[in-house]
Amino acid sequence: MTLVDAIILGSIQGITEFLPISSSGHLVIAQSLLGLKLPGNIIEVVTHLGTLFSVIIVFRKDIIKYFFDFKNPLTKKYILCLFIGTIPALIIGLSAKSFILLFFESIKMVSFSLIFTGLILFLSRKRNNKKSKINYKNSLLIGISQALAIIPGISRSGITISTGLLLGMNAKDAARFSFLLAIPAISGAGLITAIDMVDQPVLISFNIMFAALASSFVIGYLSLKWFLGILENGKLHFFGFYCIVIGLIILLGV
């Protein structure tokens, strides 16, 4: 893997992490096109950490508010909802870790998952007209949908925001909860992978990993700011066309 490969993969992660088109799925596709066979999923974790930093920067005001206003009952409830939403992905990630890793080696699975993501994005148009805020029930359902996004090709942002919309939440609230929910999810995935790699040789140099992380952070920050504007215009389902087309192209080309 070269420095250019790392920057390409980091940029792809930065663009696709927040757009509802599956970053992990695109990383699998990109590695296949570049002829890369990387050990485990270290590059996915490194680039996800880059986009994690971009989420923290974009939502820093919310994070600071929740941290310093913890005594507020509404703040406590929101943080508890984030905790509840994290549980399903934690359970799936720990119990089916070795099985999930096999998905990262199957480009055919990615194609089916992208098509599934596209259908979910179209379904989000049938949103519940009942106005709803984040609560314990909604956070659990959004958390379950996030757990499905462990499979490469299923967009984490796409399926969690769509679930929020279908539950009656407005796009802004659904997006904020989705991206704040990404912080413990990505952090947990990075920690688990780091623990697994303690006794394994690191076959990717620090310079390459840093290039992937830095490019995913910069591009991720820009794409997140852009995507938040798209959401306010109600254009989420437009990405469904892209997911289905790319999924079909890959499926027919396999």
PDB file of C-alpha atoms in Angstrom:
ATOM      1  CA  MET A   1       0.000   0.000   0.000  1.00  0.00           C
ATOM      2  CA  THR A   2       1.432   3.349  -1.054  1.00  0.00           C
ATOM      3  CA  LEU A   3       0.987   6.851   0.345  1.00  0.00           C
ATOM      4  CA  VAL A   4      -1.246   7.725  -2.622  1.00  0.00           C
ATOM      5  CA  ASP A   5      -3.420   4.670  -1.917  1.00  0.00           C
ATOM      6  CA  ALA A   6      -3.777   5.807   1.698  1.00  0.00           C
ATOM      7  CA  ILE A   7      -4.842   9.323   0.676  1.00  0.00           C
ATOM      8  CA  ILE A   8      -7.333   7.912  -1.835  1.00  0.00           C
ATOM      9  CA  LEU A   9      -8.870   5.572   0.742  1.00  0.00           C
ATOM     10  CA  GLY A  10      -8.927   8.318   3.387  1.00  0.00           C
ATOM     11  CA  SER A  11     -10.636  10.724   0.984  1.00  0.00           C
ATOM     12  CA  ILE A  12     -13.212   8.092   0.014  1.00  0.00           C
ATOM     13  CA  GLN A  13     -13.908   7.475   3.695  1.00  0.00           C
ATOM     14  CA  GLY A  14     -14.231  11.200   4.347  1.00  0.00           C
ATOM     15  CA  ILE A  15     -16.727  11.672   1.515  1.00  0.00           C
ATOM     16  CA  THR A  16     -18.801   8.556   2.122  1.00  0.00           C
ATOM     17  CA  GLU A  17     -18.896   8.388   5.942  1.00  0.00           C
ATOM     18  CA  PHE A  18     -21.475  11.135   6.240  1.00  0.00           C
ATOM     19  CA  LEU A  19     -23.204  10.806   2.907  1.00  0.00           C
ATOM     20  CA  PRO A  20     -25.718   7.929   3.171  1.00  0.00           C
ATOM     21  CA  ILE A  21     -23.870   5.661   0.740  1.00  0.00           C
ATOM     22  CA  SER A  22     -21.785   3.465   3.102  1.00  0.00           C
ATOM     23  CA  SER A  23     -18.157   4.308   3.735  1.00  0.00           C
ATOM     24  CA  SER A  24     -17.164   0.732   4.623  1.00  0.00           C
ATOM     25  CA  GLY A  25     -18.760  -0.557   1.427  1.00  0.00           C
ATOM     26  CA  HIS A  26     -16.884   1.970  -0.689  1.00  0.00           C
ATOM     27  CA  LEU A  27     -13.616   1.146   1.051  1.00  0.00           C
ATOM     28  CA  VAL A  28     -14.086  -2.530   0.170  1.00  0.00           C
ATOM     29  CA  ILE A  29     -14.821  -1.566  -3.453  1.00  0.00           C
ATOM     30  CA  ALA A  30     -11.861   0.838  -3.608  1.00  0.00           C
ATOM     31  CA  GLN A  31      -9.449  -1.733  -2.200  1.00  0.00           C
ATOM     32  CA  SER A  32     -10.663  -4.224  -4.781  1.00  0.00           C
ATOM     33  CA  LEU A  33     -10.192  -1.738  -7.645  1.00  0.00           C
ATOM     34  CA  LEU A  34      -6.737  -0.743  -6.369  1.00  0.00           C
ATOM     35  CA  GLY A  35      -5.748  -4.384  -6.002  1.00  0.00           C
ATOM     36  CA  LEU A  36      -5.070  -4.024  -2.276  1.00  0.00           C
ATOM     37  CA  LYS A  37      -5.276  -6.920   0.144  1.00  0.00           C
ATOM     38  CA  LEU A  38      -4.877  -5.367   3.569  1.00  0.00           C
ATOM     39  CA  PRO A  39      -4.698  -7.406   6.782  1.00  0.00           C
ATOM     40  CA  GLY A  40      -7.895  -7.329   8.868  1.00  0.00           C
ATOM     41  CA  ASN A  41      -9.774  -4.050   8.793  1.00  0.00           C
ATOM     42  CA  ILE A  42      -7.086  -1.720  10.175  1.00  0.00           C
ATOM     43  CA  ILE A  43      -7.413   0.808   7.347  1.00  0.00           C
ATOM     44  CA  GLU A  44     -11.175   1.018   7.911  1.00  0.00           C
ATOM     45  CA  VAL A  45     -10.624   1.779  11.592  1.00  0.00           C
ATOM     46  CA  VAL A  46      -7.900   4.375  10.938  1.00  0.00           C
ATOM     47  CA  THR A  47      -9.994   6.264   8.388  1.00  0.00           C
ATOM     48  CA  HIS A  48     -13.065   6.017  10.638  1.00  0.00           C
ATOM     49  CA  LEU A  49     -11.051   7.664  13.405  1.00  0.00           C
ATOM     50  CA  GLY A  50     -10.310  10.539  11.028  1.00  0.00           C
ATOM     51  CA  THR A  51     -14.009  11.100  10.405  1.00  0.00           C
ATOM     52  CA  LEU A  52     -14.660  10.684  14.137  1.00  0.00           C
ATOM     53  CA  PHE A  53     -12.484  13.740  14.759  1.00  0.00           C
ATOM     54  CA  SER A  54     -14.435  15.678  12.130  1.00  0.00           C
ATOM     55  CA  VAL A  55     -17.740  14.827  13.876  1.00  0.00           C
ATOM     56  CA  ILE A  56     -16.320  16.066  17.164  1.00  0.00           C
ATOM     57  CA  ILE A  57     -15.210  19.347  15.550  1.00  0.00           C
ATOM     58  CA  VAL A  58     -18.524  19.977  13.754  1.00  0.00           C
ATOM     59  CA  PHE A  59     -20.662  19.133  16.801  1.00  0.00           C
ATOM     60  CA  ARG A  60     -18.244  20.533  19.388  1.00  0.00           C
ATOM     61  CA  LYS A  61     -20.795  23.044  20.705  1.00  0.00           C
ATOM     62  CA  ASP A  62     -23.319  20.283  21.387  1.00  0.00           C
ATOM     63  CA  ILE A  63     -20.663  18.086  23.007  1.00  0.00           C
ATOM     64  CA  ILE A  64     -19.437  20.924  25.240  1.00  0.00           C
ATOM     65  CA  LYS A  65     -23.022  21.804  26.152  1.00  0.00           C
ATOM     66  CA  TYR A  66     -23.863  18.225  27.172  1.00  0.00           C
ATOM     67  CA  PHE A  67     -20.624  17.946  29.134  1.00  0.00           C
ATOM     68  CA  PHE A  68     -21.009  21.144  31.182  1.00  0.00           C
ATOM     69  CA  ASP A  69     -24.806  21.000  31.468  1.00  0.00           C
ATOM     70  CA  PHE A  70     -24.944  17.433  32.750  1.00  0.00           C
ATOM     71  CA  LYS A  71     -27.127  18.317  35.751  1.00  0.00           C
ATOM     72  CA  ASN A  72     -29.921  19.415  33.428  1.00  0.00           C
ATOM     73  CA  PRO A  73     -32.594  16.644  33.307  1.00  0.00           C
ATOM     74  CA  LEU A  74     -32.980  17.031  29.533  1.00  0.00           C
ATOM     75  CA  THR A  75     -29.219  16.689  29.067  1.00  0.00           C
ATOM     76  CA  LYS A  76     -29.161  13.557  31.235  1.00  0.00           C
ATOM     77  CA  LYS A  77     -32.019  12.078  29.208  1.00  0.00           C
ATOM     78  CA  TYR A  78     -30.269  12.797  25.882  1.00  0.00           C
ATOM     79  CA  ILE A  79     -27.005  11.232  27.060  1.00  0.00           C
ATOM     80  CA  LEU A  80     -28.914   8.183  28.308  1.00  0.00           C
ATOM     81  CA  CYS A  81     -30.585   7.925  24.885  1.00  0.00           C
ATOM     82  CA  LEU A  82     -27.134   7.935  23.266  1.00  0.00           C
ATOM     83  CA  PHE A  83     -26.086   5.162  25.639  1.00  0.00           C
ATOM     84  CA  ILE A  84     -29.199   3.112  24.812  1.00  0.00           C
ATOM     85  CA  GLY A  85     -28.624   3.652  21.096  1.00  0.00           C
ATOM     86  CA  THR A  86     -25.058   2.370  21.407  1.00  0.00           C
ATOM     87  CA  ILE A  87     -25.942  -0.942  23.095  1.00  0.00           C
ATOM     88  CA  PRO A  88     -27.198  -2.895  20.004  1.00  0.00           C
ATOM     89  CA  ALA A  89     -24.043  -2.186  17.968  1.00  0.00           C
ATOM     90  CA  LEU A  90     -21.900  -3.084  20.975  1.00  0.00           C
ATOM     91  CA  ILE A  91     -23.646  -6.433  21.410  1.00  0.00           C
ATOM     92  CA  ILE A  92     -23.494  -7.298  17.687  1.00  0.00           C
ATOM     93  CA  GLY A  93     -19.928  -6.067  17.343  1.00  0.00           C
ATOM     94  CA  LEU A  94     -18.656  -8.214  20.209  1.00  0.00           C
ATOM     95  CA  SER A  95     -20.722 -11.340  19.613  1.00  0.00           C
ATOM     96  CA  ALA A  96     -20.376 -11.595  15.828  1.00  0.00           C
ATOM     97  CA  LYS A  97     -17.000  -9.938  15.250  1.00  0.00           C
ATOM     98  CA  SER A  98     -15.295 -12.787  13.357  1.00  0.00           C
ATOM     99  CA  PHE A  99     -18.410 -13.393  11.236  1.00  0.00           C
ATOM    100  CA  ILE A 100     -18.711  -9.698  10.326  1.00  0.00           C
ATOM    101  CA  LEU A 101     -15.064  -9.560   9.200  1.00  0.00           C
ATOM    102  CA  LEU A 102     -15.937 -12.045   6.449  1.00  0.00           C
ATOM    103  CA  PHE A 103     -18.279  -9.445   4.937  1.00  0.00           C
ATOM    104  CA  PHE A 104     -15.319  -7.136   4.346  1.00  0.00           C
ATOM    105  CA  GLU A 105     -13.909  -9.756   1.975  1.00  0.00           C
ATOM    106  CA  SER A 106     -17.090 -10.145  -0.077  1.00  0.00           C
ATOM    107  CA  ILE A 107     -17.730  -7.484  -2.694  1.00  0.00           C
ATOM    108  CA  LYS A 108     -20.934  -9.321  -3.648  1.00  0.00           C
ATOM    109  CA  MET A 109     -22.284  -8.811  -0.131  1.00  0.00           C
ATOM    110  CA  VAL A 110     -21.430  -5.121  -0.444  1.00  0.00           C
ATOM    111  CA  SER A 111     -23.511  -4.877  -3.625  1.00  0.00           C
ATOM    112  CA  PHE A 112     -26.579  -6.403  -1.947  1.00  0.00           C
ATOM    113  CA  SER A 113     -26.096  -4.138   1.077  1.00  0.00           C
ATOM    114  CA  LEU A 114     -25.860  -1.009  -1.085  1.00  0.00           C
ATOM    115  CA  ILE A 115     -29.107  -1.917  -2.806  1.00  0.00           C
ATOM    116  CA  PHE A 116     -30.703  -2.448   0.612  1.00  0.00           C
ATOM    117  CA  THR A 117     -29.436   0.981   1.713  1.00  0.00           C
ATOM    118  CA  GLY A 118     -30.929   2.564  -1.395  1.00  0.00           C
ATOM    119  CA  LEU A 119     -34.339   1.040  -0.646  1.00  0.00           C
ATOM    120  CA  ILE A 120     -34.199   2.297   2.952  1.00  0.00           C
ATOM    121  CA  LEU A 121     -33.400   5.811   1.720  1.00  0.00           C
ATOM    122  CA  PHE A 122     -36.406   5.716  -0.609  1.00  0.00           C
ATOM    123  CA  LEU A 123     -38.535   4.453   2.277  1.00  0.00           C
ATOM    124  CA  SER A 124     -37.549   7.503   4.338  1.00  0.00           C
ATOM    125  CA  ARG A 125     -39.815   9.594   2.116  1.00  0.00           C
ATOM    126  CA  LYS A 126     -42.759   7.828   3.770  1.00  0.00           C
ATOM    127  CA  ARG A 127     -41.904   9.575   6.989  1.00  0.00           C
ATOM    128  CA  ASN A 128     -44.277   9.598   9.923  1.00  0.00           C
ATOM    129  CA  ASN A 129     -46.137  12.912   9.986  1.00  0.00           C
ATOM    130  CA  LYS A 130     -46.439  12.643  13.754  1.00  0.00           C
ATOM    131  CA  LYS A 131     -43.912  14.994  15.326  1.00  0.00           C
ATOM    132  CA  SER A 132     -41.538  13.052  17.520  1.00  0.00           C
ATOM    133  CA  LYS A 133     -38.488  13.835  19.614  1.00  0.00           C
ATOM    134  CA  ILE A 134     -35.699  11.539  20.664  1.00  0.00           C
ATOM    135  CA  ASN A 135     -36.827   9.272  23.503  1.00  0.00           C
ATOM    136  CA  TYR A 136     -35.808   5.913  24.932  1.00  0.00           C
ATOM    137  CA  LYS A 137     -37.886   3.901  22.456  1.00  0.00           C
ATOM    138  CA  ASN A 138     -36.685   5.870  19.419  1.00  0.00           C
ATOM    139  CA  SER A 139     -33.062   5.714  20.555  1.00  0.00           C
ATOM    140  CA  LEU A 140     -33.251   1.912  20.862  1.00  0.00           C
ATOM    141  CA  LEU A 141     -34.792   1.533  17.390  1.00  0.00           C
ATOM    142  CA  ILE A 142     -32.179   3.862  15.874  1.00  0.00           C
ATOM    143  CA  GLY A 143     -29.502   1.907  17.743  1.00  0.00           C
ATOM    144  CA  ILE A 144     -30.752  -1.371  16.268  1.00  0.00           C
ATOM    145  CA  SER A 145     -30.588   0.151  12.797  1.00  0.00           C
ATOM    146  CA  GLN A 146     -27.034   1.320  13.509  1.00  0.00           C
ATOM    147  CA  ALA A 147     -26.085  -2.242  14.450  1.00  0.00           C
ATOM    148  CA  LEU A 148     -27.098  -3.354  10.932  1.00  0.00           C
ATOM    149  CA  ALA A 149     -24.630  -0.840   9.501  1.00  0.00           C
ATOM    150  CA  ILE A 150     -21.759  -2.944  10.808  1.00  0.00           C
ATOM    151  CA  ILE A 151     -22.206  -4.839   7.546  1.00  0.00           C
ATOM    152  CA  PRO A 152     -20.210  -3.051   4.791  1.00  0.00           C
ATOM    153  CA  GLY A 153     -22.539  -1.560   2.216  1.00  0.00           C
ATOM    154  CA  ILE A 154     -25.221  -0.567   4.714  1.00  0.00           C
ATOM    155  CA  SER A 155     -24.834   3.137   5.387  1.00  0.00           C
ATOM    156  CA  ARG A 156     -24.706   4.005   9.080  1.00  0.00           C
ATOM    157  CA  SER A 157     -25.801   7.601   8.580  1.00  0.00           C
ATOM    158  CA  GLY A 158     -28.356   6.617   5.956  1.00  0.00           C
ATOM    159  CA  ILE A 159     -30.114   3.927   7.965  1.00  0.00           C
ATOM    160  CA  THR A 160     -30.035   5.768  11.310  1.00  0.00           C
ATOM    161  CA  ILE A 161     -31.283   9.083   9.908  1.00  0.00           C
ATOM    162  CA  SER A 162     -33.930   7.278   7.837  1.00  0.00           C
ATOM    163  CA  THR A 163     -35.096   5.435  10.939  1.00  0.00           C
ATOM    164  CA  GLY A 164     -35.352   8.728  12.801  1.00  0.00           C
ATOM    165  CA  LEU A 165     -37.403  10.257   9.974  1.00  0.00           C
ATOM    166  CA  LEU A 166     -39.715   7.225   9.849  1.00  0.00           C
ATOM    167  CA  LEU A 167     -40.265   7.618  13.591  1.00  0.00           C
ATOM    168  CA  GLY A 168     -41.432  11.194  13.027  1.00  0.00           C
ATOM    169  CA  MET A 169     -38.287  13.118  13.952  1.00  0.00           C
ATOM    170  CA  ASN A 170     -37.310  16.140  11.884  1.00  0.00           C
ATOM    171  CA  ALA A 171     -34.177  15.886   9.733  1.00  0.00           C
ATOM    172  CA  LYS A 172     -32.059  18.154  11.942  1.00  0.00           C
ATOM    173  CA  ASP A 173     -32.774  16.222  15.154  1.00  0.00           C
ATOM    174  CA  ALA A 174     -32.349  12.849  13.432  1.00  0.00           C
ATOM    175  CA  ALA A 175     -29.010  13.909  11.948  1.00  0.00           C
ATOM    176  CA  ARG A 176     -27.685  15.323  15.233  1.00  0.00           C
ATOM    177  CA  PHE A 177     -28.557  12.122  17.111  1.00  0.00           C
ATOM    178  CA  SER A 178     -27.126   9.957  14.318  1.00  0.00           C
ATOM    179  CA  PHE A 179     -23.768  11.720  14.206  1.00  0.00           C
ATOM    180  CA  LEU A 180     -23.412  12.030  17.987  1.00  0.00           C
ATOM    181  CA  LEU A 181     -24.244   8.321  18.157  1.00  0.00           C
ATOM    182  CA  ALA A 182     -21.322   7.724  15.798  1.00  0.00           C
ATOM    183  CA  ILE A 183     -18.828   8.927  18.414  1.00  0.00           C
ATOM    184  CA  PRO A 184     -19.145   5.967  20.849  1.00  0.00           C
ATOM    185  CA  ALA A 185     -19.704   3.537  17.961  1.00  0.00           C
ATOM    186  CA  ILE A 186     -16.528   4.484  16.081  1.00  0.00           C
ATOM    187  CA  SER A 187     -14.535   4.838  19.291  1.00  0.00           C
ATOM    188  CA  GLY A 188     -15.620   1.371  20.426  1.00  0.00           C
ATOM    189  CA  ALA A 189     -14.777  -0.220  17.065  1.00  0.00           C
ATOM    190  CA  GLY A 190     -11.343   1.392  17.131  1.00  0.00           C
ATOM    191  CA  LEU A 191     -10.684   0.198  20.679  1.00  0.00           C
ATOM    192  CA  ILE A 192     -11.735  -3.393  19.926  1.00  0.00           C
ATOM    193  CA  THR A 193      -9.534  -3.516  16.833  1.00  0.00           C
ATOM    194  CA  ALA A 194      -6.580  -2.020  18.719  1.00  0.00           C
ATOM    195  CA  ILE A 195      -6.911  -4.698  21.415  1.00  0.00           C
ATOM    196  CA  ASP A 196      -7.039  -7.430  18.766  1.00  0.00           C
ATOM    197  CA  MET A 197      -3.854  -6.109  17.158  1.00  0.00           C
ATOM    198  CA  VAL A 198      -1.764  -5.974  20.347  1.00  0.00           C
ATOM    199  CA  ASP A 199      -0.049  -9.298  19.622  1.00  0.00           C
ATOM    200  CA  GLN A 200      -0.031  -8.911  15.833  1.00  0.00           C
ATOM    201  CA  PRO A 201       2.642  -7.229  13.680  1.00  0.00           C
ATOM    202  CA  VAL A 202       1.549  -3.917  12.131  1.00  0.00           C
ATOM    203  CA  LEU A 203       2.148  -4.320   8.407  1.00  0.00           C
ATOM    204  CA  ILE A 204       1.127  -0.772   7.524  1.00  0.00           C
ATOM    205  CA  SER A 205       3.607   2.029   8.269  1.00  0.00           C
ATOM    206  CA  PHE A 206       2.794   4.984  10.510  1.00  0.00           C
ATOM    207  CA  ASN A 207       3.171   7.475   7.626  1.00  0.00           C
ATOM    208  CA  ILE A 208       0.588   5.625   5.552  1.00  0.00           C
ATOM    209  CA  MET A 209      -1.847   5.335   8.451  1.00  0.00           C
ATOM    210  CA  PHE A 210      -1.421   9.037   9.262  1.00  0.00           C
ATOM    211  CA  ALA A 211      -2.038  10.014   5.613  1.00  0.00           C
ATOM    212  CA  ALA A 212      -5.245   7.962   5.593  1.00  0.00           C
ATOM    213  CA  LEU A 213      -6.386   9.470   8.902  1.00  0.00           C
ATOM    214  CA  ALA A 214      -5.552  13.073   7.939  1.00  0.00           C
ATOM    215  CA  SER A 215      -7.243  12.893   4.523  1.00  0.00           C
ATOM    216  CA  SER A 216     -10.381  11.302   6.010  1.00  0.00           C
ATOM    217  CA  PHE A 217     -10.518  14.039   8.663  1.00  0.00           C
ATOM    218  CA  VAL A 218     -10.226  16.983   6.254  1.00  0.00           C
ATOM    219  CA  ILE A 219     -12.557  15.603   3.587  1.00  0.00           C
ATOM    220  CA  GLY A 220     -14.913  14.300   6.267  1.00  0.00           C
ATOM    221  CA  TYR A 221     -15.264  17.735   7.846  1.00  0.00           C
ATOM    222  CA  LEU A 222     -16.111  19.341   4.500  1.00  0.00           C
ATOM    223  CA  SER A 223     -18.560  16.617   3.439  1.00  0.00           C
ATOM    224  CA  LEU A 224     -20.356  16.648   6.812  1.00  0.00           C
ATOM    225  CA  LYS A 225     -20.949  20.401   6.632  1.00  0.00           C
ATOM    226  CA  TRP A 226     -22.246  19.988   3.081  1.00  0.00           C
ATOM    227  CA  PHE A 227     -24.482  17.031   3.943  1.00  0.00           C
ATOM    228  CA  LEU A 228     -26.163  18.832   6.843  1.00  0.00           C
ATOM    229  CA  GLY A 229     -27.286  21.474   4.348  1.00  0.00           C
ATOM    230  CA  ILE A 230     -28.677  18.805   2.010  1.00  0.00           C
ATOM    231  CA  LEU A 231     -30.681  17.233   4.838  1.00  0.00           C
ATOM    232  CA  GLU A 232     -32.460  20.494   5.608  1.00  0.00           C
ATOM    233  CA  ASN A 233     -33.682  20.545   2.005  1.00  0.00           C
ATOM    234  CA  GLY A 234     -35.207  17.052   2.326  1.00  0.00           C
ATOM    235  CA  LYS A 235     -33.019  15.478  -0.361  1.00  0.00           C
ATOM    236  CA  LEU A 236     -31.884  12.406   1.579  1.00  0.00           C
ATOM    237  CA  HIS A 237     -33.708   9.931  -0.675  1.00  0.00           C
ATOM    238  CA  PHE A 238     -31.804  11.177  -3.740  1.00  0.00           C
ATOM    239  CA  PHE A 239     -28.812   9.160  -2.572  1.00  0.00           C
ATOM    240  CA  GLY A 240     -30.945   6.037  -2.886  1.00  0.00           C
ATOM    241  CA  PHE A 241     -30.563   6.178  -6.682  1.00  0.00           C
ATOM    242  CA  TYR A 242     -26.793   6.177  -6.358  1.00  0.00           C
ATOM    243  CA  CYS A 243     -26.694   3.256  -3.921  1.00  0.00           C
ATOM    244  CA  ILE A 244     -28.945   1.063  -6.048  1.00  0.00           C
ATOM    245  CA  VAL A 245     -27.137   1.866  -9.312  1.00  0.00           C
ATOM    246  CA  ILE A 246     -23.683   1.228  -7.836  1.00  0.00           C
ATOM    247  CA  GLY A 247     -24.939  -1.933  -6.150  1.00  0.00           C
ATOM    248  CA  LEU A 248     -26.343  -3.277  -9.411  1.00  0.00           C
ATOM    249  CA  ILE A 249     -23.206  -2.398 -11.378  1.00  0.00           C
ATOM    250  CA  ILE A 250     -21.045  -4.256  -8.884  1.00  0.00           C
ATOM    251  CA  LEU A 251     -23.430  -7.209  -8.720  1.00  0.00           C
ATOM    252  CA  LEU A 252     -23.552  -7.583 -12.500  1.00  0.00           C
ATOM    253  CA  GLY A 253     -19.798  -7.137 -12.761  1.00  0.00           C
ATOM    254  CA  VAL A 254     -18.894  -9.763 -10.145  1.00  0.00           C
TER     255      VAL A 254
END
